[in-house]
Amino acid sequence: MPQKGLDAQGHLEREGSLARVPHAFRPVVAVARDRVLEVFGARLHSAYLYGSIPRGTARVGRSDLDLLVALFDEPSDADRE
């Protein structure tokens, strides 16, 4: 029996998609995408949007943006700031 959040092969299971992002949150997702690309550029391996926004259950004034950024190299102190 797979654990919650994992598929039958043990891989992370996708909970949401960009298609499910509520209309009110689409501008902030777009700005986050552009800013991540601007800041990390070629050092960016991938970025993952997770939580209530891509699940389509986010609420204005209550929900935050959950974003994981993976870089090819160890982040610098400046990256962490």
mmCIF file of C-alpha atoms in Angstrom:
data_model
loop_
_atom_site.group_PDB
_atom_site.id
_atom_site.type_symbol
_atom_site.label_atom_id
_atom_site.label_comp_id
_atom_site.label_asym_id
_atom_site.label_seq_id
_atom_site.Cartn_x
_atom_site.Cartn_y
_atom_site.Cartn_z
ATOM 1 C CA MET A 1 0.000 0.000 0.000
ATOM 2 C CA PRO A 2 1.569 3.337 -1.033
ATOM 3 C CA GLN A 3 2.109 5.993 1.624
ATOM 4 C CA LYS A 4 0.166 9.241 1.378
ATOM 5 C CA GLY A 5 1.791 11.508 -1.206
ATOM 6 C CA LEU A 6 3.552 8.654 -3.016
ATOM 7 C CA ASP A 7 2.399 6.641 -6.011
ATOM 8 C CA ALA A 8 2.646 2.842 -6.280
ATOM 9 C CA GLN A 9 6.307 3.113 -7.394
ATOM 10 C CA GLY A 10 7.239 5.329 -4.432
ATOM 11 C CA HIS A 11 7.489 8.537 -6.495
ATOM 12 C CA LEU A 12 6.016 11.824 -5.311
ATOM 13 C CA GLU A 13 2.405 12.001 -6.375
ATOM 14 C CA ARG A 14 1.171 15.188 -7.974
ATOM 15 C CA GLU A 15 -1.682 16.824 -6.054
ATOM 16 C CA GLY A 16 -2.407 19.737 -8.319
ATOM 17 C CA SER A 17 -1.654 21.446 -11.594
ATOM 18 C CA LEU A 18 -1.305 24.916 -13.052
ATOM 19 C CA ALA A 19 -4.746 24.425 -14.598
ATOM 20 C CA ARG A 20 -6.248 24.291 -11.093
ATOM 21 C CA VAL A 21 -4.679 27.558 -9.875
ATOM 22 C CA PRO A 22 -7.568 29.864 -8.915
ATOM 23 C CA HIS A 23 -7.835 32.955 -11.099
ATOM 24 C CA ALA A 24 -7.076 35.314 -8.189
ATOM 25 C CA PHE A 25 -3.693 33.620 -7.634
ATOM 26 C CA ARG A 26 -2.524 33.408 -11.255
ATOM 27 C CA PRO A 27 -0.776 36.816 -11.207
ATOM 28 C CA VAL A 28 1.287 35.961 -8.099
ATOM 29 C CA VAL A 29 2.257 32.577 -9.569
ATOM 30 C CA ALA A 30 3.379 34.296 -12.781
ATOM 31 C CA VAL A 31 5.428 36.881 -10.851
ATOM 32 C CA ALA A 32 7.029 34.128 -8.735
ATOM 33 C CA ARG A 33 7.950 32.197 -11.893
ATOM 34 C CA ASP A 34 9.479 35.257 -13.537
ATOM 35 C CA ARG A 35 11.352 36.294 -10.380
ATOM 36 C CA VAL A 36 12.808 32.814 -9.813
ATOM 37 C CA LEU A 37 14.079 32.757 -13.401
ATOM 38 C CA GLU A 38 15.473 36.290 -13.058
ATOM 39 C CA VAL A 39 17.285 35.596 -9.786
ATOM 40 C CA PHE A 40 18.651 32.101 -10.444
ATOM 41 C CA GLY A 41 18.839 31.880 -14.252
ATOM 42 C CA ALA A 42 21.039 29.045 -15.501
ATOM 43 C CA ARG A 43 21.672 27.899 -11.916
ATOM 44 C CA LEU A 44 17.998 26.879 -11.625
ATOM 45 C CA HIS A 45 17.385 23.148 -11.848
ATOM 46 C CA SER A 46 13.639 23.258 -11.172
ATOM 47 C CA ALA A 47 10.912 24.943 -9.175
ATOM 48 C CA TYR A 48 7.885 23.264 -7.637
ATOM 49 C CA LEU A 49 4.614 24.940 -6.743
ATOM 50 C CA TYR A 50 2.746 22.939 -4.130
ATOM 51 C CA GLY A 51 0.021 23.312 -1.531
ATOM 52 C CA SER A 52 -3.427 24.839 -1.774
ATOM 53 C CA ILE A 53 -2.768 27.056 -4.803
ATOM 54 C CA PRO A 54 -2.100 24.296 -7.376
ATOM 55 C CA ARG A 55 -4.721 22.077 -5.704
ATOM 56 C CA GLY A 56 -7.269 24.809 -6.420
ATOM 57 C CA THR A 57 -8.319 25.167 -2.772
ATOM 58 C CA ALA A 58 -6.479 28.433 -1.949
ATOM 59 C CA ARG A 59 -8.423 31.252 -0.308
ATOM 60 C CA VAL A 60 -7.709 34.949 -0.834
ATOM 61 C CA GLY A 61 -6.385 36.562 2.338
ATOM 62 C CA ARG A 62 -5.617 33.208 3.979
ATOM 63 C CA SER A 63 -3.450 31.108 1.662
ATOM 64 C CA ASP A 64 0.242 31.561 0.988
ATOM 65 C CA LEU A 65 2.439 30.569 -1.936
ATOM 66 C CA ASP A 66 4.386 27.351 -1.344
ATOM 67 C CA LEU A 67 7.368 27.140 -3.686
ATOM 68 C CA LEU A 68 10.427 24.912 -3.607
ATOM 69 C CA VAL A 69 13.441 25.988 -5.672
ATOM 70 C CA ALA A 70 16.135 23.441 -6.592
ATOM 71 C CA LEU A 71 19.492 24.714 -7.843
ATOM 72 C CA PHE A 72 22.280 22.847 -9.590
ATOM 73 C CA ASP A 73 24.734 24.016 -6.893
ATOM 74 C CA GLU A 74 24.609 24.707 -3.159
ATOM 75 C CA PRO A 75 22.801 28.031 -2.513
ATOM 76 C CA SER A 76 24.981 30.932 -1.408
ATOM 77 C CA ASP A 77 24.304 33.140 1.607
ATOM 78 C CA ALA A 78 23.020 35.777 -0.830
ATOM 79 C CA ASP A 79 20.582 33.212 -2.287
ATOM 80 C CA ARG A 80 19.224 32.505 1.175
ATOM 81 C CA GLU A 81 18.621 36.204 1.827
#
